Structures are given as structure tokens and as C-alpha cells.
C-alpha positions as CSV (number, residue, x, y, z in Angstrom):
1,M,75.3,84.3,81.6
2,A,76.5,87.3,83.7
3,D,80.1,88.3,83.8
4,Q,81.7,87.0,87.0
5,Q,84.0,89.4,88.7
6,L,86.9,88.2,90.8
7,P,86.8,89.2,94.4
8,A,88.9,92.2,95.2
9,G,92.0,91.2,97.2
10,P,95.7,91.6,97.2
11,T,97.3,91.9,93.8
12,L,100.8,92.2,92.5
13,K,101.3,93.2,88.9
14,I,104.6,93.5,87.0
15,E,104.5,96.9,85.3
16,K,108.0,96.9,83.8
17,V,111.3,94.9,83.9
18,Y,114.5,96.6,82.8
19,I,118.3,96.9,83.3
20,K,119.0,99.9,85.5
21,D,122.8,99.6,85.3
22,L,125.2,97.2,83.7
23,S,129.0,97.3,84.1
24,L,131.6,95.1,82.6
25,E,135.4,95.1,83.2
26,N,137.8,93.0,81.3
27,P,141.1,94.4,82.5
28,G,143.5,91.6,81.5
29,A,142.4,91.1,77.9
30,P,143.8,89.7,75.7
31,Q,146.4,88.0,78.0
32,S,143.6,86.7,80.2
33,F,142.3,84.5,77.4
34,M,145.5,82.6,77.2
35,T,145.5,81.2,80.8
36,Q,144.6,77.5,81.3
37,Q,143.9,77.9,85.0
38,Q,140.4,77.8,86.4
39,P,139.4,81.1,87.8
40,Q,137.9,81.6,91.3
41,V,134.4,83.0,90.7
42,E,132.8,85.1,93.4
43,V,129.1,86.1,93.3
44,S,127.5,88.7,95.5
45,L,124.0,90.1,95.5
46,R,121.8,92.6,97.2
47,S,118.4,94.1,96.6
48,R,116.5,97.1,97.5
49,G,112.9,98.3,97.1
50,E,111.2,101.6,97.4
51,Q,107.9,103.1,96.8
52,I,107.7,105.5,93.8
53,E,104.0,106.3,93.8
54,E,100.9,105.1,95.6
55,S,100.8,101.3,95.1
56,L,103.8,101.4,92.8
57,F,107.2,100.1,93.9
58,E,110.6,99.7,92.3
59,C,112.8,96.7,93.2
60,V,116.4,96.5,92.1
61,L,118.4,93.3,92.3
62,I,122.2,93.9,92.0
63,I,124.4,91.0,91.2
64,T,128.2,91.2,90.9
65,V,130.3,88.3,89.5
66,T,134.0,88.5,89.7
67,A,136.5,86.0,88.3
68,K,140.1,86.0,89.5
69,I,143.2,83.9,89.1
70,G,145.3,84.7,92.2
71,D,145.2,88.5,92.6
72,K,144.5,89.2,88.9
73,T,140.9,90.0,87.9
74,L,139.8,88.3,84.7
75,F,136.5,90.0,84.6
76,L,133.9,91.7,86.7
77,V,130.3,92.1,85.8
78,E,127.7,94.0,87.8
79,A,124.1,94.1,86.7
80,A,121.3,96.0,88.4
81,Q,118.1,94.4,87.2
82,A,115.1,96.4,88.1
83,G,111.3,96.1,88.0
84,V,108.3,98.3,88.7
85,F,105.6,96.4,90.6
86,R,102.0,97.5,91.3
87,I,101.1,96.1,94.8
88,E,97.5,96.7,95.9
89,G,95.3,95.4,98.7
90,V,98.3,94.4,100.9
91,P,98.9,95.6,104.4
92,V,101.8,98.0,104.8
93,S,103.5,95.5,107.1
94,D,103.6,92.9,104.3
95,I,105.1,95.2,101.6
96,Q,108.8,94.7,102.7
97,P,108.6,90.9,102.5
98,I,107.1,91.2,99.0
99,L,109.9,93.6,98.0
100,G,112.5,91.4,99.6
101,I,111.4,88.0,98.5
102,H,108.9,87.9,95.7
103,C,110.1,90.8,93.5
104,P,113.8,89.7,93.5
105,S,112.6,86.2,92.7
106,V,110.8,87.6,89.6
107,L,113.9,89.6,88.6
108,F,116.5,86.9,89.1
109,P,116.0,85.0,85.8
110,Y,116.4,88.3,83.9
111,A,119.5,89.2,85.9
112,R,120.9,85.7,85.4
113,E,120.5,86.0,81.6
114,T,122.0,89.5,81.6
115,I,125.1,88.3,83.6
116,A,125.7,85.3,81.4
117,D,125.3,87.3,78.2
118,A,127.7,90.0,79.4
119,I,130.4,87.4,80.3
120,I,130.0,85.8,76.9
121,R,130.4,89.2,75.2
122,A,133.6,89.7,77.2
123,G,135.0,86.6,75.6
124,F,134.6,84.1,78.4
125,P,132.4,81.0,78.9
126,P,129.1,82.0,80.5
127,V,128.6,81.8,84.3
128,H,125.2,80.3,85.0
129,L,124.1,81.4,88.4
130,D,122.4,78.7,90.6
131,P,118.8,79.4,91.7
132,I,118.6,81.5,94.8
133,N,116.1,81.1,97.7
134,F,115.3,84.8,98.4
135,E,113.0,83.8,101.3
136,I,116.0,82.4,103.2
137,L,118.2,85.4,102.4
138,Y,115.4,87.7,103.6
139,Q,115.1,85.8,106.9
140,Q,118.9,85.9,107.4
141,Q,118.9,89.6,106.7
142,L,116.1,90.2,109.3
143,A,118.0,88.0,111.8
144,S,121.2,90.0,111.3
145,L,119.4,93.3,111.7
146,Q,117.9,92.1,115.0
147,Q,121.1,90.8,116.5
148,P,122.7,94.3,117.2
149,Q,119.4,95.3,118.9
150,V,119.6,92.3,121.2
151,A,123.3,92.9,121.9
152,A,122.6,96.6,122.7
153,Q,119.8,95.6,125.2
154,A,122.0,93.1,127.0
């Protein structure tokens, strides 16, 4: 039986997943461990992607989690989870959606674990981030970028 080759087509391969940057601030310790109040937890995220070689792209997902009681910060964790992806056979016009939707979706579970682990190591109960729909975020970002152009033309 002859070896069957898969038809050549678009491919995406994860070359490497790594932490590019990790920052933890625990400014009120040890007094912050004695509070009984529930902190207000704020989560922000952003991502960026860039070509580093032909067919090779880096995507970085940056998540910041801040917990506060009133105006006092209990902790702040920022993780930049990154990955190198080989993308081949894809039209140039489709690269940005892959870097903005698919690659952050691959990186998110790693970033989620990194954030939870850092918070535990800071002495607090973990914060488990809810799943994120990166396609909706990408579409919202596109819409917000197009609004100033529409306003400028009016």
C-alpha cells in the first residue's frame, strides 16, 4: 500500500509556548491577608502579533488581574503569555484574524494557569478566569478601529 500524502493546504503549527513576562505586586502584605472584605477584581487583556520570519509569527497575550479593597491594592498580576506559530498556505489577508483570534485562544489556558499560580504564590486564593471568546473581541476591536474613520469621513 502506497503512502498517502495529505493535500498541501493551510497549516498552523505551534512551535513554542512560553512566558515572556510575569509581574506580581503584593504591596499590602502581610496586613492585606487579615481583611475579611471581598476584593473588587478587575481583569484586562490585550494581544499582539507580529511576523518574526517568513511563515513564523509571535503572538503575545497580556492579562492583568488587579484586586482592590477601596483604593488599596491587594495584589496585581500581569502575565505576558507568548507563542511562536508557523502559519503556511494562508493568504496575507487572513493572517491578522489568525493572530487575533486563534493564537490567543491557544495561549489563554496557559495564561490562565500562570495567573492563578502567581496569585496562589502571593498568598491569596486563586482567581480562575472565565473563558474568553476571542472572535467577539477581535470583531469589537475591528469595529472600534473603523468608527473613527467613519466619523472623519462624515
